[in-house]
Every structure is written in structure tokens, then in C-alpha cells.
C-alpha atoms as an extended CHARMM CRD file, in Angstrom:
* protein
*
       167  EXT
         1         1  ARG       CA            108.8640000000      209.5550000000       31.9910000000  PROA      1               0.0000000000
         2         2  ASP       CA            111.6900000000      212.2160000000       32.4660000000  PROA      2               0.0000000000
         3         3  TYR       CA            113.7060000000      210.8770000000       29.3450000000  PROA      3               0.0000000000
         4         4  LYS       CA            110.1880000000      211.1160000000       27.1830000000  PROA      4               0.0000000000
         5         5  LEU       CA            109.8260000000      214.8260000000       28.1970000000  PROA      5               0.0000000000
         6         6  VAL       CA            113.5650000000      215.4790000000       27.2240000000  PROA      6               0.0000000000
         7         7  ILE       CA            112.5800000000      214.0230000000       23.7170000000  PROA      7               0.0000000000
         8         8  GLY       CA            109.5100000000      216.2350000000       23.7990000000  PROA      8               0.0000000000
         9         9  VAL       CA            111.7450000000      219.1960000000       24.2850000000  PROA      9               0.0000000000
        10        10  HSD       CA            114.0050000000      218.0430000000       21.3540000000  PROA      10              0.0000000000
        11        11  MET       CA            110.8380000000      217.5110000000       19.3270000000  PROA      11              0.0000000000
        12        12  GLY       CA            109.6090000000      220.9820000000       20.2010000000  PROA      12              0.0000000000
        13        13  ASP       CA            112.8110000000      222.5520000000       18.9700000000  PROA      13              0.0000000000
        14        14  ALA       CA            112.4480000000      220.6110000000       15.6070000000  PROA      14              0.0000000000
        15        15  ARG       CA            108.8800000000      221.8190000000       15.4450000000  PROA      15              0.0000000000
        16        16  GLU       CA            110.0320000000      225.3550000000       15.8880000000  PROA      16              0.0000000000
        17        17  ALA       CA            112.9040000000      225.0690000000       13.3790000000  PROA      17              0.0000000000
        18        18  VAL       CA            110.6060000000      223.4710000000       10.7270000000  PROA      18              0.0000000000
        19        19  ARG       CA            107.9960000000      226.0250000000       11.1730000000  PROA      19              0.0000000000
        20        20  ALA       CA            110.5970000000      228.7360000000       10.7750000000  PROA      20              0.0000000000
        21        21  ASN       CA            112.4390000000      226.9420000000        7.9520000000  PROA      21              0.0000000000
        22        22  ALA       CA            115.5400000000      227.1640000000        9.5090000000  PROA      22              0.0000000000
        23        23  GLU       CA            118.3720000000      226.3900000000        7.6860000000  PROA      23              0.0000000000
        24        24  ASP       CA            119.6880000000      223.6780000000       10.2200000000  PROA      24              0.0000000000
        25        25  TRP       CA            116.0350000000      221.9010000000       10.6690000000  PROA      25              0.0000000000
        26        26  VAL       CA            116.9780000000      218.4790000000        9.5060000000  PROA      26              0.0000000000
        27        27  ALA       CA            119.9400000000      218.5150000000       11.8260000000  PROA      27              0.0000000000
        28        28  ILE       CA            117.6650000000      219.5380000000       14.6600000000  PROA      28              0.0000000000
        29        29  LEU       CA            115.0720000000      216.9550000000       13.7030000000  PROA      29              0.0000000000
        30        30  LYS       CA            117.7960000000      214.1230000000       13.5630000000  PROA      30              0.0000000000
        31        31  ARG       CA            118.9160000000      215.4010000000       17.2110000000  PROA      31              0.0000000000
        32        32  ALA       CA            115.2120000000      214.8620000000       18.1730000000  PROA      32              0.0000000000
        33        33  TYR       CA            115.5030000000      211.3120000000       17.4220000000  PROA      33              0.0000000000
        34        34  GLY       CA            118.7140000000      210.9240000000       19.2040000000  PROA      34              0.0000000000
        35        35  ALA       CA            119.6140000000      210.0460000000       22.9270000000  PROA      35              0.0000000000
        36        36  PRO       CA            117.9030000000      209.7280000000       25.0920000000  PROA      36              0.0000000000
        37        37  ASN       CA            115.4060000000      208.1260000000       22.7100000000  PROA      37              0.0000000000
        38        38  ASN       CA            115.1710000000      204.3850000000       23.3150000000  PROA      38              0.0000000000
        39        39  ILE       CA            111.3490000000      204.2670000000       21.8540000000  PROA      39              0.0000000000
        40        40  THR       CA            112.4230000000      203.8410000000       18.2850000000  PROA      40              0.0000000000
        41        41  SER       CA            115.1760000000      202.0490000000       16.5980000000  PROA      41              0.0000000000
        42        42  PHE       CA            117.8690000000      203.5370000000       14.5730000000  PROA      42              0.0000000000
        43        43  PHE       CA            116.7750000000      200.9850000000       11.5970000000  PROA      43              0.0000000000
        44        44  GLY       CA            113.3950000000      202.5480000000       11.8270000000  PROA      44              0.0000000000
        45        45  HSD       CA            113.9610000000      206.4240000000       12.3520000000  PROA      45              0.0000000000
        46        46  GLY       CA            117.3040000000      206.1480000000       10.2890000000  PROA      46              0.0000000000
        47        47  ALA       CA            115.3690000000      205.2620000000        7.3560000000  PROA      47              0.0000000000
        48        48  PHE       CA            112.7890000000      207.9170000000        7.9630000000  PROA      48              0.0000000000
        49        49  LEU       CA            115.6030000000      210.5060000000        8.5370000000  PROA      49              0.0000000000
        50        50  ARG       CA            117.4050000000      209.6370000000        5.3590000000  PROA      50              0.0000000000
        51        51  TRP       CA            114.2090000000      210.1190000000        3.4340000000  PROA      51              0.0000000000
        52        52  VAL       CA            113.7550000000      213.5200000000        5.2070000000  PROA      52              0.0000000000
        53        53  GLU       CA            117.2930000000      214.4590000000        4.1390000000  PROA      53              0.0000000000
        54        54  ALA       CA            116.4540000000      213.4350000000        0.2650000000  PROA      54              0.0000000000
        55        55  HSD       CA            113.2040000000      215.0540000000        0.3120000000  PROA      55              0.0000000000
        56        56  GLN       CA            113.4490000000      217.9380000000        2.3220000000  PROA      56              0.0000000000
        57        57  GLU       CA            110.9550000000      220.1210000000        0.8820000000  PROA      57              0.0000000000
        58        58  GLU       CA            108.3450000000      217.4190000000        0.6420000000  PROA      58              0.0000000000
        59        59  ALA       CA            108.9590000000      216.1550000000        4.4010000000  PROA      59              0.0000000000
        60        60  ARG       CA            109.0310000000      220.0170000000        5.6070000000  PROA      60              0.0000000000
        61        61  GLU       CA            105.5220000000      220.6930000000        4.2190000000  PROA      61              0.0000000000
        62        62  LEU       CA            104.3610000000      217.3000000000        5.5360000000  PROA      62              0.0000000000
        63        63  LEU       CA            106.0420000000      218.2840000000        9.1420000000  PROA      63              0.0000000000
        64        64  VAL       CA            104.5520000000      221.7170000000        8.9330000000  PROA      64              0.0000000000
        65        65  ARG       CA            100.9890000000      220.3880000000        8.6050000000  PROA      65              0.0000000000
        66        66  LEU       CA            101.2050000000      217.8650000000       11.3400000000  PROA      66              0.0000000000
        67        67  TRP       CA            102.6550000000      220.4800000000       13.7920000000  PROA      67              0.0000000000
        68        68  ASP       CA            100.0380000000      223.0450000000       12.7470000000  PROA      68              0.0000000000
        69        69  ASP       CA             97.9340000000      224.2310000000       15.6830000000  PROA      69              0.0000000000
        70        70  GLU       CA             94.5820000000      223.9380000000       13.6300000000  PROA      70              0.0000000000
        71        71  GLY       CA             92.1880000000      221.0830000000       13.8830000000  PROA      71              0.0000000000
        72        72  ASP       CA             92.4390000000      217.7620000000       15.5990000000  PROA      72              0.0000000000
        73        73  ALA       CA             96.1670000000      216.4890000000       16.2100000000  PROA      73              0.0000000000
        74        74  LEU       CA             95.1060000000      212.9030000000       15.7450000000  PROA      74              0.0000000000
        75        75  ASP       CA             93.4600000000      213.7370000000       12.4660000000  PROA      75              0.0000000000
        76        76  ARG       CA             96.3440000000      215.5300000000       11.3410000000  PROA      76              0.0000000000
        77        77  PHE       CA             98.6400000000      212.6390000000       12.3680000000  PROA      77              0.0000000000
        78        78  GLU       CA             96.5020000000      210.3420000000       10.2180000000  PROA      78              0.0000000000
        79        79  THR       CA             96.8140000000      212.5930000000        7.1720000000  PROA      79              0.0000000000
        80        80  PHE       CA            100.6790000000      212.6020000000        7.7810000000  PROA      80              0.0000000000
        81        81  LEU       CA            100.7710000000      208.7180000000        8.0180000000  PROA      81              0.0000000000
        82        82  ALA       CA             98.9660000000      208.4810000000        4.8180000000  PROA      82              0.0000000000
        83        83  ALA       CA            101.3620000000      210.9680000000        3.2350000000  PROA      83              0.0000000000
        84        84  VAL       CA            104.8690000000      209.5270000000        4.3360000000  PROA      84              0.0000000000
        85        85  PRO       CA            105.5820000000      207.1390000000        1.8070000000  PROA      85              0.0000000000
        86        86  ASP       CA            106.5630000000      203.5670000000        2.6590000000  PROA      86              0.0000000000
        87        87  GLU       CA            110.0380000000      203.9730000000        1.4150000000  PROA      87              0.0000000000
        88        88  ALA       CA            110.5270000000      206.5050000000        4.4300000000  PROA      88              0.0000000000
        89        89  VAL       CA            109.2960000000      203.8590000000        7.0140000000  PROA      89              0.0000000000
        90        90  LYS       CA            108.1650000000      200.2800000000        6.4900000000  PROA      90              0.0000000000
        91        91  GLY       CA            105.7320000000      198.2760000000        8.4570000000  PROA      91              0.0000000000
        92        92  ARG       CA            102.6410000000      199.3690000000       10.0060000000  PROA      92              0.0000000000
        93        93  GLY       CA            103.7920000000      198.9790000000       13.5230000000  PROA      93              0.0000000000
        94        94  THR       CA            107.1760000000      200.8030000000       12.8990000000  PROA      94              0.0000000000
        95        95  ARG       CA            105.5590000000      203.4540000000       11.1740000000  PROA      95              0.0000000000
        96        96  VAL       CA            103.3440000000      204.2910000000       14.0750000000  PROA      96              0.0000000000
        97        97  ASN       CA            106.0820000000      203.8890000000       16.3860000000  PROA      97              0.0000000000
        98        98  VAL       CA            108.9220000000      206.1960000000       14.5730000000  PROA      98              0.0000000000
        99        99  LEU       CA            106.3480000000      208.8430000000       13.2800000000  PROA      99              0.0000000000
       100       100  GLY       CA            104.3160000000      208.8200000000       16.4780000000  PROA      100             0.0000000000
       101       101  LEU       CA            107.4080000000      210.1960000000       18.5200000000  PROA      101             0.0000000000
       102       102  LEU       CA            106.8500000000      213.4180000000       16.4970000000  PROA      102             0.0000000000
       103       103  LEU       CA            103.5820000000      213.9510000000       18.2950000000  PROA      103             0.0000000000
       104       104  LEU       CA            105.3770000000      214.6910000000       21.5500000000  PROA      104             0.0000000000
       105       105  ALA       CA            106.1770000000      217.9960000000       19.9880000000  PROA      105             0.0000000000
       106       106  ILE       CA            102.4770000000      218.8170000000       20.2020000000  PROA      106             0.0000000000
       107       107  ASP       CA            101.4110000000      217.2460000000       23.5490000000  PROA      107             0.0000000000
       108       108  PRO       CA            103.9900000000      215.1230000000       25.4190000000  PROA      108             0.0000000000
       109       109  TYR       CA            101.6240000000      214.2770000000       28.2000000000  PROA      109             0.0000000000
       110       110  GLY       CA             98.3340000000      213.3430000000       25.8580000000  PROA      110             0.0000000000
       111       111  LEU       CA             99.9430000000      212.0580000000       22.7610000000  PROA      111             0.0000000000
       112       112  PRO       CA            102.5590000000      209.6990000000       24.3420000000  PROA      112             0.0000000000
       113       113  PRO       CA            104.8110000000      207.5200000000       22.1720000000  PROA      113             0.0000000000
       114       114  PHE       CA            104.5880000000      203.5990000000       22.4230000000  PROA      114             0.0000000000
       115       115  LYS       CA            106.3240000000      200.7430000000       21.1030000000  PROA      115             0.0000000000
       116       116  THR       CA            103.5090000000      198.7810000000       19.3340000000  PROA      116             0.0000000000
       117       117  THR       CA            104.5240000000      195.3960000000       20.0570000000  PROA      117             0.0000000000
       118       118  ALA       CA            104.5580000000      195.8450000000       23.6990000000  PROA      118             0.0000000000
       119       119  LEU       CA            101.6130000000      197.7720000000       23.7140000000  PROA      119             0.0000000000
       120       120  GLU       CA             99.5500000000      195.1730000000       21.8920000000  PROA      120             0.0000000000
       121       121  ARG       CA            100.8690000000      192.5200000000       24.4940000000  PROA      121             0.0000000000
       122       122  SER       CA             99.4550000000      194.8000000000       27.0780000000  PROA      122             0.0000000000
       123       123  TYR       CA             96.2030000000      194.6690000000       25.5270000000  PROA      123             0.0000000000
       124       124  GLY       CA             95.9800000000      190.9820000000       25.8890000000  PROA      124             0.0000000000
       125       125  LEU       CA             97.0310000000      191.0700000000       29.6290000000  PROA      125             0.0000000000
       126       126  VAL       CA             93.7490000000      193.1310000000       30.6080000000  PROA      126             0.0000000000
       127       127  ASP       CA             91.4330000000      191.7490000000       27.9140000000  PROA      127             0.0000000000
       128       128  PHE       CA             91.1950000000      195.2260000000       25.9860000000  PROA      128             0.0000000000
       129       129  ASP       CA             90.5920000000      194.8130000000       22.2670000000  PROA      129             0.0000000000
       130       130  ALA       CA             93.5430000000      195.1120000000       20.1830000000  PROA      130             0.0000000000
       131       131  PRO       CA             93.3740000000      196.7320000000       16.8190000000  PROA      131             0.0000000000
       132       132  PRO       CA             92.1380000000      194.3670000000       14.1160000000  PROA      132             0.0000000000
       133       133  ALA       CA             94.6840000000      193.2390000000       11.7270000000  PROA      133             0.0000000000
       134       134  ASP       CA             93.4190000000      195.5970000000        8.9770000000  PROA      134             0.0000000000
       135       135  GLU       CA             92.8390000000      198.5400000000       11.1880000000  PROA      135             0.0000000000
       136       136  GLY       CA             94.8050000000      201.4710000000        9.5030000000  PROA      136             0.0000000000
       137       137  GLU       CA             97.8970000000      203.2800000000       11.2550000000  PROA      137             0.0000000000
       138       138  GLY       CA             95.8410000000      206.1630000000       12.6660000000  PROA      138             0.0000000000
       139       139  GLY       CA             93.4380000000      203.6130000000       14.1610000000  PROA      139             0.0000000000
       140       140  ILE       CA             96.6020000000      201.9190000000       16.0720000000  PROA      140             0.0000000000
       141       141  TYR       CA             97.2750000000      205.1610000000       17.5980000000  PROA      141             0.0000000000
       142       142  ARG       CA             93.5370000000      206.1280000000       18.3190000000  PROA      142             0.0000000000
       143       143  ARG       CA             93.4990000000      202.9270000000       19.8550000000  PROA      143             0.0000000000
       144       144  SER       CA             96.2910000000      203.3720000000       22.1170000000  PROA      144             0.0000000000
       145       145  ILE       CA             94.9510000000      206.4700000000       23.2150000000  PROA      145             0.0000000000
       146       146  ALA       CA             91.5920000000      204.6720000000       24.2140000000  PROA      146             0.0000000000
       147       147  PHE       CA             93.5680000000      202.1180000000       26.1890000000  PROA      147             0.0000000000
       148       148  TYR       CA             95.3240000000      204.9930000000       28.0690000000  PROA      148             0.0000000000
       149       149  ASP       CA             92.0380000000      206.5550000000       28.9980000000  PROA      149             0.0000000000
       150       150  ALA       CA             90.4890000000      203.2740000000       30.1130000000  PROA      150             0.0000000000
       151       151  LEU       CA             93.8060000000      202.5070000000       32.1820000000  PROA      151             0.0000000000
       152       152  LEU       CA             93.6420000000      206.0910000000       33.8180000000  PROA      152             0.0000000000
       153       153  GLU       CA             89.9810000000      205.5140000000       34.7220000000  PROA      153             0.0000000000
       154       154  HSD       CA             90.4560000000      201.9770000000       36.2720000000  PROA      154             0.0000000000
       155       155  ALA       CA             93.7190000000      203.4880000000       38.0830000000  PROA      155             0.0000000000
       156       156  ARG       CA             91.4210000000      206.1370000000       39.7040000000  PROA      156             0.0000000000
       157       157  THR       CA             88.6750000000      203.8470000000       40.6200000000  PROA      157             0.0000000000
       158       158  ALA       CA             91.6080000000      201.4470000000       42.3400000000  PROA      158             0.0000000000
       159       159  GLY       CA             92.8490000000      204.4850000000       43.9880000000  PROA      159             0.0000000000
       160       160  LEU       CA             96.0390000000      204.7640000000       42.1970000000  PROA      160             0.0000000000
       161       161  GLU       CA             97.4450000000      208.1010000000       40.7890000000  PROA      161             0.0000000000
       162       162  LEU       CA             98.2160000000      208.5520000000       37.3790000000  PROA      162             0.0000000000
       163       163  ARG       CA             99.0030000000      212.0830000000       36.0250000000  PROA      163             0.0000000000
       164       164  ASP       CA             98.3720000000      211.5620000000       32.3470000000  PROA      164             0.0000000000
       165       165  ARG       CA             98.6120000000      209.3300000000       29.4430000000  PROA      165             0.0000000000
       166       166  LEU       CA            102.4510000000      209.4810000000       29.6700000000  PROA      166             0.0000000000
       167       167  ASP       CA            102.3160000000      207.9880000000       33.1400000000  PROA      167             0.0000000000
């Protein structure tokens, strides 16, 4: 939990740098994907960061919209996922994993990151409906939120204390 909150602070720094159009915003974003991050692999986020560096104006515009304060964050995330080209991040699960880390800048307690494969394995352990194979990337993330909320509710009824979705 603590290291994810550290990543959230780093993503928050990147959010502020992007919004301010700071000269070093790309470097700050790269730092956010660095240590102590073990949620995304270098192969996934490395490709994304190379794309960001090569397409700074487009990437910054997309990040500004994602990190806006207006409207629903998950709706903005779905729009962001649709706009980021496959060349930046390939593979449905990898895209949600790598790009979902950006949501820590918005709400680390309510929009937590996850590894898609591990989460889908968890669905099977508790008979939670996994996302259908044709479900969009945004749906994968929304399903994770529904899973966390169901888990929180079940934990409460069982007398277990979980503070939030990040737990």
C-alpha cells in the first residue's frame, strides 16, 4: 500500500507538471513510472514513455484531458484509452495496467492500479464474473472497481476492516 501511495505522489507531481506545461514534464512522468513501481513492466511502460517523448504535444494534450477535474474520471480514462494509439502500448491487459497507473494522480484510494492477469485470476477464485473477452479496456477497469466494491462489502459483513479500494 505504502509504495503505491509513493507512486501516487510521483504521478501527482507529473500531473502538476503536465498541467503547468513545465519544461521537464516528460522527465517527471518518467520518474513516476520508476521505482518503487513494480506494478507495470519496463517493456509496457517503456514503450508508452518512448511514445510520449516522441509525441509530446499530443501526449500532453491527452494527459491534460485525463487529469482534468471535470466530469467522471472513469469516463475520461475510457476516452484516454481510446485516444492512445496501440503503438504506444500494445495488448488490452497491458494497456489497462500501464495507463491505469496514471489514475493514481487523481485518486490513489479510489482508483487503484492492478495487474490484469492477477485480478482476473482473483475473479475465478471467488466466482466473480470476469470481463468478457470482447469487453473494452475501460470495461476492464470498471469491472475491477465493481470487484473491489464487492470485496469491500463482503469484508465488512465478515468483520474485516478494509479502508478503501487500495487495500
